[in-house]
CSV table of C-alpha atoms and ligand atoms in Angstrom, one decimal:
chain,number,residue,atom,x,y,z
A,15,MET,CA,8.3,-22.0,-16.8
A,16,TYR,CA,8.4,-19.8,-13.6
A,17,VAL,CA,8.7,-16.1,-14.0
A,18,LEU,CA,9.9,-14.1,-11.7
A,19,GLY,CA,8.1,-10.7,-10.9
A,20,ILE,CA,9.2,-7.2,-9.2
A,21,GLU,CA,7.2,-4.8,-8.7
A,22,SER,CA,8.7,-1.1,-6.8
A,23,SER,CA,7.2,1.3,-9.3
A,24,CYS,CA,5.1,3.1,-5.8
A,25,ASP,CA,4.9,2.0,-2.8
A,26,GLU,CA,4.8,-1.8,-2.3
A,27,THR,CA,7.8,-4.4,-2.6
A,28,ALA,CA,6.6,-7.2,-4.4
A,29,ALA,CA,7.6,-9.6,-5.9
A,30,ALA,CA,6.1,-13.3,-7.1
A,31,ILE,CA,6.2,-16.4,-8.9
A,32,VAL,CA,3.1,-17.6,-11.5
A,33,THR,CA,4.0,-20.4,-14.2
A,34,GLU,CA,2.0,-20.9,-17.2
A,35,ASP,CA,-0.6,-22.9,-16.3
A,36,LYS,CA,-2.0,-19.9,-13.5
A,37,GLN,CA,-0.2,-20.6,-10.8
A,38,ILE,CA,0.4,-17.9,-8.3
A,39,LEU,CA,3.4,-20.2,-5.8
A,40,SER,CA,4.2,-17.2,-4.7
A,41,ASN,CA,3.2,-13.6,-3.7
A,42,VAL,CA,5.0,-11.8,-1.6
A,43,VAL,CA,4.1,-8.0,-0.6
A,44,TYR,CA,6.2,-5.3,1.5
A,45,SER,CA,4.3,-2.3,2.0
A,46,GLN,CA,5.8,1.1,2.7
A,47,ILE,CA,3.2,1.9,4.8
A,48,ASN,CA,5.0,2.7,8.4
A,49,GLU,CA,7.8,5.0,6.8
A,50,HIS,CA,5.4,7.0,5.0
A,51,ARG,CA,2.7,7.8,7.0
A,52,LEU,CA,4.2,10.6,9.4
A,53,PHE,CA,4.5,11.9,5.8
A,54,GLY,CA,1.0,12.0,5.2
A,55,GLY,CA,1.2,10.5,1.9
A,56,VAL,CA,3.9,9.1,-0.8
A,57,VAL,CA,7.3,10.3,-0.4
A,58,PRO,CA,9.2,9.7,-3.5
A,59,GLU,CA,13.0,10.4,-2.1
A,60,VAL,CA,11.8,8.1,0.6
A,61,ALA,CA,10.3,5.4,-1.7
A,62,ALA,CA,13.1,4.4,-4.1
A,63,ARG,CA,15.8,3.9,-0.3
A,64,ALA,CA,12.7,1.5,1.3
A,65,HIS,CA,12.2,0.1,-2.4
A,66,LEU,CA,16.5,0.0,-2.2
A,67,GLU,CA,17.0,-1.3,1.4
A,68,LYS,CA,14.0,-4.1,0.8
A,69,ILE,CA,14.4,-5.3,-2.6
A,70,HIS,CA,16.8,-8.2,-1.8
A,71,LEU,CA,14.7,-10.2,0.7
A,72,VAL,CA,11.0,-9.7,-0.6
A,73,VAL,CA,13.2,-11.2,-4.0
A,74,LYS,CA,13.8,-13.9,-1.5
A,75,LYS,CA,11.2,-14.5,0.1
A,76,ALA,CA,8.7,-15.1,-3.1
A,77,LEU,CA,11.4,-18.1,-3.8
A,78,GLU,CA,11.3,-19.9,-0.2
A,79,ASP,CA,7.3,-19.6,-0.2
A,80,ALA,CA,7.7,-21.1,-4.3
A,81,ARG,CA,9.8,-24.0,-2.5
A,82,LEU,CA,12.6,-23.0,-5.8
A,83,ASP,CA,16.0,-21.6,-6.3
A,84,MET,CA,16.7,-18.8,-8.0
A,85,SER,CA,18.7,-21.0,-10.7
A,86,ASP,CA,14.2,-22.4,-11.6
A,87,ILE,CA,13.5,-19.6,-12.7
A,88,SER,CA,13.2,-19.4,-16.4
A,89,VAL,CA,11.6,-15.5,-17.0
A,90,ALA,CA,13.2,-12.1,-14.7
A,91,ALA,CA,10.0,-10.1,-15.7
A,92,GLY,CA,9.8,-6.1,-14.2
A,93,THR,CA,8.0,-2.9,-13.4
A,94,CYS,CA,10.1,-0.5,-16.2
A,95,GLY,CA,7.1,2.3,-15.2
A,96,PRO,CA,5.3,4.6,-15.0
A,97,GLY,CA,5.5,5.0,-11.7
A,98,LEU,CA,7.8,6.4,-9.4
A,99,ILE,CA,11.0,6.6,-11.0
A,100,GLY,CA,13.9,5.9,-8.2
A,101,GLY,CA,11.2,3.0,-7.4
A,102,VAL,CA,11.2,1.7,-10.9
A,103,ILE,CA,14.4,2.0,-11.4
A,104,VAL,CA,15.7,-0.1,-8.7
A,105,GLY,CA,13.0,-3.3,-9.7
A,106,ALA,CA,14.2,-2.6,-13.0
A,107,THR,CA,17.5,-3.2,-11.9
A,108,PHE,CA,17.0,-6.1,-9.5
A,109,ALA,CA,15.0,-7.9,-12.5
A,110,LYS,CA,17.8,-7.7,-14.9
A,111,SER,CA,20.8,-8.5,-13.5
A,112,VAL,CA,18.8,-12.2,-12.4
A,113,SER,CA,18.6,-11.8,-16.1
A,114,MET,CA,21.8,-11.2,-16.6
A,115,ALA,CA,23.1,-13.4,-13.7
A,116,MET,CA,21.4,-16.1,-14.7
A,117,ASN,CA,21.1,-15.8,-18.5
A,118,ILE,CA,17.4,-15.4,-18.7
A,119,PRO,CA,15.2,-13.8,-20.8
A,120,PHE,CA,14.3,-10.3,-19.1
A,121,ILE,CA,10.4,-8.2,-20.0
A,122,ALA,CA,10.2,-5.2,-19.5
A,123,VAL,CA,7.0,-5.1,-18.1
A,124,ASN,CA,4.0,-2.0,-18.1
A,125,HIS,CA,2.5,-1.1,-14.6
A,126,LEU,CA,-0.4,-0.3,-16.1
A,127,GLU,CA,-0.8,-3.0,-18.5
A,128,ALA,CA,0.2,-5.9,-15.9
A,129,HIS,CA,-2.8,-4.3,-14.1
A,130,ALA,CA,-5.6,-4.5,-17.7
A,131,LEU,CA,-4.3,-8.1,-17.6
A,132,SER,CA,-4.6,-9.0,-13.9
A,133,ALA,CA,-8.3,-11.4,-14.0
A,134,ARG,CA,-6.4,-13.0,-17.4
A,135,LEU,CA,-4.2,-14.4,-14.4
A,136,THR,CA,-7.7,-16.2,-11.8
A,137,GLU,CA,-10.6,-15.9,-15.0
A,138,ASP,CA,-11.0,-16.9,-17.7
A,139,LEU,CA,-11.3,-14.6,-19.5
A,140,ASN,CA,-10.8,-13.7,-23.4
A,141,PHE,CA,-10.2,-11.0,-25.5
A,142,PRO,CA,-11.5,-8.0,-25.4
A,143,TYR,CA,-12.9,-6.9,-23.3
A,144,LEU,CA,-14.0,-4.0,-21.6
A,145,LEU,CA,-11.5,-2.5,-18.3
A,146,LEU,CA,-12.4,-0.5,-15.9
A,147,LEU,CA,-8.6,0.2,-14.7
A,148,VAL,CA,-8.8,2.8,-11.3
A,149,SER,CA,-5.7,3.3,-9.8
A,150,GLY,CA,-3.9,5.2,-7.0
A,151,GLY,CA,-1.7,7.2,-10.5
A,152,HIS,CA,-4.7,6.4,-13.3
A,153,CYS,CA,-7.9,6.2,-14.2
A,154,GLN,CA,-9.0,5.3,-17.1
A,155,LEU,CA,-11.3,3.1,-19.3
A,156,CYS,CA,-10.5,1.5,-22.6
A,157,MET,CA,-10.6,-2.5,-24.9
A,158,VAL,CA,-8.2,-5.2,-24.5
A,159,HIS,CA,-7.6,-6.2,-27.4
A,160,ALA,CA,-4.5,-8.3,-27.0
A,161,VAL,CA,-1.8,-8.6,-24.7
A,162,ASP,CA,0.0,-5.6,-26.8
A,163,ARG,CA,-3.4,-3.2,-28.5
A,164,PHE,CA,-5.5,-1.4,-26.2
A,165,ASN,CA,-7.6,1.6,-26.9
A,166,VAL,CA,-8.8,3.8,-24.9
A,167,ILE,CA,-12.2,5.4,-24.8
A,168,GLY,CA,-12.4,7.3,-20.9
A,169,LYS,CA,-9.5,9.0,-18.5
A,170,THR,CA,-10.0,11.1,-16.5
A,171,VAL,CA,-8.7,15.0,-17.5
A,172,ASP,CA,-7.6,16.2,-14.3
A,173,ASP,CA,-6.9,13.9,-10.7
A,174,SER,CA,-6.7,10.3,-10.6
A,175,ILE,CA,-9.6,8.4,-8.3
A,176,GLY,CA,-7.6,6.5,-6.3
A,177,GLU,CA,-5.9,10.0,-4.6
A,178,SER,CA,-9.2,11.8,-5.0
A,179,PHE,CA,-9.2,8.7,-2.3
A,180,ASP,CA,-6.3,9.7,-0.3
A,181,LYS,CA,-7.1,13.3,-0.7
A,182,VAL,CA,-10.1,13.0,1.5
A,183,ALA,CA,-9.3,11.1,3.9
A,184,LYS,CA,-6.1,13.8,4.5
A,185,LEU,CA,-8.7,16.3,4.2
A,186,LEU,CA,-11.2,14.3,7.1
A,187,GLY,CA,-7.9,14.4,9.5
A,188,TRP,CA,-7.6,11.0,9.5
A,189,GLY,CA,-3.8,9.8,7.7
A,190,TYR,CA,-2.5,7.9,5.3
A,191,PRO,CA,-3.4,5.3,3.1
A,192,GLY,CA,-6.4,7.1,2.3
A,193,GLY,CA,-8.8,4.8,-0.4
A,194,PRO,CA,-8.8,1.5,2.4
A,195,ILE,CA,-10.0,4.3,5.1
A,196,ILE,CA,-12.8,5.9,3.3
A,197,GLU,CA,-14.2,2.1,2.0
A,198,LYS,CA,-14.6,1.5,6.0
A,199,MET,CA,-15.8,4.4,7.2
A,200,SER,CA,-18.1,5.1,4.2
A,201,LEU,CA,-19.7,2.3,6.8
A,202,GLY,CA,-20.9,4.3,9.4
A,203,GLY,CA,-22.3,7.4,7.4
A,204,ASP,CA,-24.9,8.3,5.9
A,205,ASP,CA,-24.1,8.3,1.9
A,206,ARG,CA,-28.0,11.4,0.9
A,207,ARG,CA,-26.5,13.4,3.4
A,208,PHE,CA,-24.5,15.9,1.3
A,209,LEU,CA,-25.5,16.8,-1.3
A,210,LEU,CA,-21.6,16.8,-4.0
A,211,PRO,CA,-21.2,16.8,-7.6
A,212,ARG,CA,-21.2,14.1,-10.2
A,213,PRO,CA,-17.9,15.8,-12.7
A,214,LEU,CA,-18.7,15.6,-16.4
A,215,CYS,CA,-22.1,13.1,-16.1
A,216,ARG,CA,-24.4,14.7,-18.6
A,217,LYS,CA,-21.8,14.1,-20.4
A,218,ASP,CA,-21.7,11.0,-23.8
A,219,SER,CA,-18.1,11.3,-23.3
A,220,CYS,CA,-16.7,8.7,-20.9
A,221,ASP,CA,-13.9,11.3,-19.7
A,222,PHE,CA,-13.6,12.0,-16.3
A,223,SER,CA,-13.0,14.7,-13.9
A,224,PHE,CA,-13.0,14.4,-9.6
A,225,ALA,CA,-11.4,17.5,-8.7
A,226,GLY,CA,-14.3,19.5,-8.6
A,227,LEU,CA,-16.0,16.9,-6.4
A,228,LYS,CA,-12.7,17.0,-3.6
A,229,THR,CA,-12.5,20.9,-4.5
A,230,ALA,CA,-16.4,20.3,-2.7
A,231,VAL,CA,-15.8,18.2,-0.6
A,232,ARG,CA,-13.1,20.0,1.2
A,233,VAL,CA,-15.5,22.8,1.6
A,234,ALA,CA,-18.0,20.8,3.0
A,235,ALA,CA,-15.3,19.3,6.1
A,236,GLU,CA,-14.6,23.1,6.9
A,237,LYS,CA,-18.1,22.8,8.4
A,238,CYS,CA,-17.5,19.9,9.6
A,239,GLN,CA,-18.1,20.1,13.8
A,240,THR,CA,-18.7,15.8,14.2
A,241,GLU,CA,-16.7,12.9,13.3
A,242,GLN,CA,-20.7,12.0,12.7
A,243,ASP,CA,-20.1,15.1,10.2
A,244,ARG,CA,-17.7,13.7,8.2
A,245,LEU,CA,-18.1,9.8,8.3
A,246,ASP,CA,-22.0,11.1,6.8
A,247,LEU,CA,-19.9,13.3,4.5
A,248,CYS,CA,-17.0,10.5,3.7
A,249,ALA,CA,-20.0,8.0,2.7
A,250,SER,CA,-21.8,10.9,0.8
A,251,PHE,CA,-18.4,11.1,-1.5
A,252,GLN,CA,-17.2,7.9,-1.7
A,253,ARG,CA,-21.9,6.9,-2.8
A,254,ALA,CA,-20.5,10.4,-5.5
A,255,VAL,CA,-17.0,8.9,-7.1
A,256,ILE,CA,-19.1,5.9,-7.7
A,257,ASP,CA,-22.1,7.2,-9.0
A,258,ILE,CA,-20.4,8.3,-11.9
A,259,LEU,CA,-18.2,4.9,-11.8
A,260,VAL,CA,-21.8,3.4,-12.5
A,261,TYR,CA,-22.6,6.0,-15.3
A,262,LYS,CA,-19.0,5.7,-17.4
A,263,ILE,CA,-18.9,2.3,-17.1
A,264,LYS,CA,-22.6,2.4,-18.8
A,265,ARG,CA,-22.5,4.4,-21.2
A,266,ALA,CA,-19.4,2.9,-22.4
A,267,ILE,CA,-21.0,-0.6,-22.1
A,268,GLU,CA,-23.2,1.4,-24.8
A,269,ILE,CA,-20.1,2.2,-26.8
A,270,CYS,CA,-18.4,-0.9,-27.3
A,271,GLY,CA,-21.0,-3.5,-27.4
A,272,ASP,CA,-21.0,-3.5,-31.6
A,273,ARG,CA,-17.3,-5.1,-30.3
A,274,ASN,CA,-18.5,-7.4,-28.5
A,275,PRO,CA,-16.2,-7.2,-25.2
A,276,SER,CA,-16.6,-10.5,-23.2
A,277,ALA,CA,-17.2,-8.7,-20.4
A,278,ALA,CA,-16.3,-5.5,-18.1
A,279,VAL,CA,-12.7,-5.8,-16.1
A,280,VAL,CA,-12.3,-3.5,-13.1
A,281,SER,CA,-8.5,-3.5,-11.8
A,282,GLY,CA,-6.4,-1.0,-10.0
A,283,GLY,CA,-6.0,-0.4,-5.9
A,284,VAL,CA,-9.3,1.1,-5.9
A,285,ALA,CA,-11.4,-1.6,-7.1
A,286,ALA,CA,-10.0,-3.8,-3.7
A,287,ASN,CA,-13.2,-1.5,-2.3
A,288,LYS,CA,-16.6,-4.1,-2.0
A,289,ALA,CA,-18.6,-0.9,-2.5
A,290,VAL,CA,-17.9,-0.3,-5.9
A,291,ARG,CA,-17.3,-4.3,-6.9
A,292,ALA,CA,-21.3,-4.2,-6.0
A,293,ALA,CA,-22.3,-1.1,-7.6
A,294,LEU,CA,-20.1,-2.3,-11.0
A,295,GLN,CA,-21.4,-5.9,-10.6
A,296,ASN,CA,-25.2,-4.4,-9.9
A,297,VAL,CA,-25.2,-2.4,-13.5
A,298,CYS,CA,-23.0,-5.4,-15.2
A,299,ASP,CA,-26.0,-7.6,-14.3
A,300,GLN,CA,-28.5,-4.8,-15.0
A,301,CYS,CA,-26.6,-4.4,-19.2
A,302,GLY,CA,-26.5,-8.1,-19.4
A,303,LEU,CA,-22.1,-8.1,-19.5
A,304,ARG,CA,-20.6,-10.8,-17.3
A,305,PHE,CA,-18.3,-8.1,-14.4
A,306,VAL,CA,-14.4,-9.4,-13.6
A,307,ALA,CA,-12.7,-8.2,-9.9
A,308,PRO,CA,-9.4,-9.8,-9.7
A,309,PRO,CA,-9.5,-10.9,-6.4
A,310,ILE,CA,-8.8,-8.2,-3.9
A,311,GLN,CA,-4.8,-8.7,-3.0
A,312,LEU,CA,-4.4,-8.8,-6.7
A,313,CYS,CA,-6.0,-5.6,-7.3
A,314,THR,CA,-3.6,-3.8,-5.4
A,315,ASP,CA,-0.4,-3.8,-6.5
A,316,ASN,CA,1.8,-6.4,-6.0
A,317,GLY,CA,4.2,-8.8,-8.4
A,318,ALA,CA,1.8,-12.1,-9.4
A,319,MET,CA,0.6,-9.2,-12.1
A,320,ILE,CA,3.5,-9.3,-13.2
A,321,ALA,CA,4.9,-11.6,-13.7
A,322,TRP,CA,1.9,-12.9,-15.1
A,323,LEU,CA,2.4,-10.1,-18.0
A,324,GLY,CA,5.5,-12.0,-17.8
A,325,VAL,CA,4.1,-15.0,-18.7
A,326,GLU,CA,1.2,-13.6,-21.6
A,327,LYS,CA,4.7,-11.3,-23.1
A,328,PHE,CA,6.8,-14.6,-23.2
A,329,MET,CA,3.9,-16.1,-24.8
A,330,ALA,CA,4.0,-13.8,-27.5
A,331,GLY,CA,7.1,-13.5,-28.2
A,332,GLN,CA,7.2,-10.4,-27.1
A,333,PHE,CA,10.7,-10.0,-24.7
A,334,SER,CA,12.5,-6.8,-23.6
A,335,ASP,CA,16.2,-5.6,-24.3
A,336,LEU,CA,18.4,-5.0,-21.5
A,337,ARG,CA,18.8,-1.6,-22.3
A,338,PHE,CA,15.9,-1.1,-22.3
A,339,THR,CA,15.7,2.6,-20.9
A,340,PRO,CA,12.8,2.6,-17.2
A,341,ARG,CA,10.1,5.3,-18.2
A,342,PRO,CA,8.1,7.8,-15.1
A,343,ARG,CA,5.7,8.0,-17.7
A,344,TRP,CA,4.4,5.6,-20.0
A,345,PRO,CA,1.0,4.9,-22.1
A,346,MET,CA,-0.4,1.3,-21.9
A,347,GLY,CA,0.5,-0.2,-25.4
A,348,LEU,CA,3.6,1.9,-26.5
B,416,KG4,O1,-2.9,0.3,-8.1
B,416,KG4,P1,-2.9,0.7,-6.6
B,416,KG4,O2,-2.5,0.3,-5.4
B,416,KG4,O3,-1.1,1.5,-7.2
B,416,KG4,C1,-1.4,3.0,-8.3
B,416,KG4,O4,-0.9,1.5,-9.0
B,416,KG4,O5,-1.6,3.2,-8.1
B,416,KG4,O6,-3.7,1.8,-6.6
B,416,KG4,C2,-3.5,2.5,-5.2
B,416,KG4,C3,-5.0,2.7,-4.9
B,416,KG4,C4,-4.7,4.3,-3.6
B,416,KG4,O7,-5.0,6.2,-3.7
B,416,KG4,C5,-5.8,4.0,-2.6
B,416,KG4,O8,-5.7,4.6,-2.1
B,416,KG4,C6,-6.8,2.8,-3.5
B,416,KG4,O9,-5.7,2.6,-4.6
B,416,KG4,N1,-6.8,2.3,-2.9
B,416,KG4,C7,-8.3,2.0,-2.2
B,416,KG4,C8,-8.5,0.7,-1.8
B,416,KG4,N2,-7.2,0.3,-1.3
B,416,KG4,C9,-6.9,1.1,-1.7
B,416,KG4,N3,-9.4,3.1,-3.1
B,416,KG4,C10,-10.5,2.3,-2.7
B,416,KG4,N4,-10.9,2.1,-1.5
B,416,KG4,C11,-10.5,0.8,-1.4
B,416,KG4,N5,-10.2,-0.1,-0.4
B,417,ZN,ZN1,-0.5,0.4,-9.4
């Protein structure tokens, strides 16, 4: 079975072909970084137009890389939300058109659920597991019980984590995209130089908050004079974020212990950060719980995770109607 997955919910136009036995035959990602760099962040209308221009080329390349023809595709899966709605409509409509033209099933994929299940594409990972989802627009902890069953135990009460990385990079004058820049610049800074807050870290709940941390970085950034000051502030910010994640995942492991999670899994764009991965691995080792992180190229947005959720949903008999309406907001499991 060859499942085509299409992703276009933010600033990556992506398509991939994945089989039910976990082979990734192709995984093409066109990043819109150059289109948005000029503006210092993702501009929804610019993103939608770029998706429209590139989607057919990206799908064509995914077929070529897999040495397949459109007539070989068995299922068309497309992100139908949540995300920037102009882009979501482009990818969802393309996937529906493939389904209609080739007379094959269509599967509407929730982008967050695709991140949540992506680790099962490359690992033997049984339900239930504890998931820390850290992306550009979301930060949440949940138990994943099945393809369509999620129990959220904590989420951000204000800003998202990836957005905080992007904002801090901008504040420090390094532009977009922020996450990878912060990771790189942190290597040259002293992470103990600035004392930054770790919001909600004395609380029992698994909720997150990043607004106060961002404000503290903004205030400190105004006083930075040298590049070394900025590197130290950057490293101190990343350290604060990591401390927050470590505190919250520890708390989640305590809370969910009696539900016997098979592992703690991290996914989403921020999971590409090696310092984040190392710290989470360390805390899971201490707690005696298996730690799983997808390969880095499957953490940031990609078509393979969409195709894989297509496989999982196909196996569970969960198909979608072609009248499925794309959703800018779409909580997991609904
Ligand atoms: O999952 P993703 O690709 O898109 C969304 O679903 O939002 O996540 C994108 C986010 C961006 O905010 C980006 O700055 C962050 O992930 N990110 C990183 C790294 N790579 C991407 N954050 C920290 N370190 C990284 N290496
Ligand atoms: Zn994403």
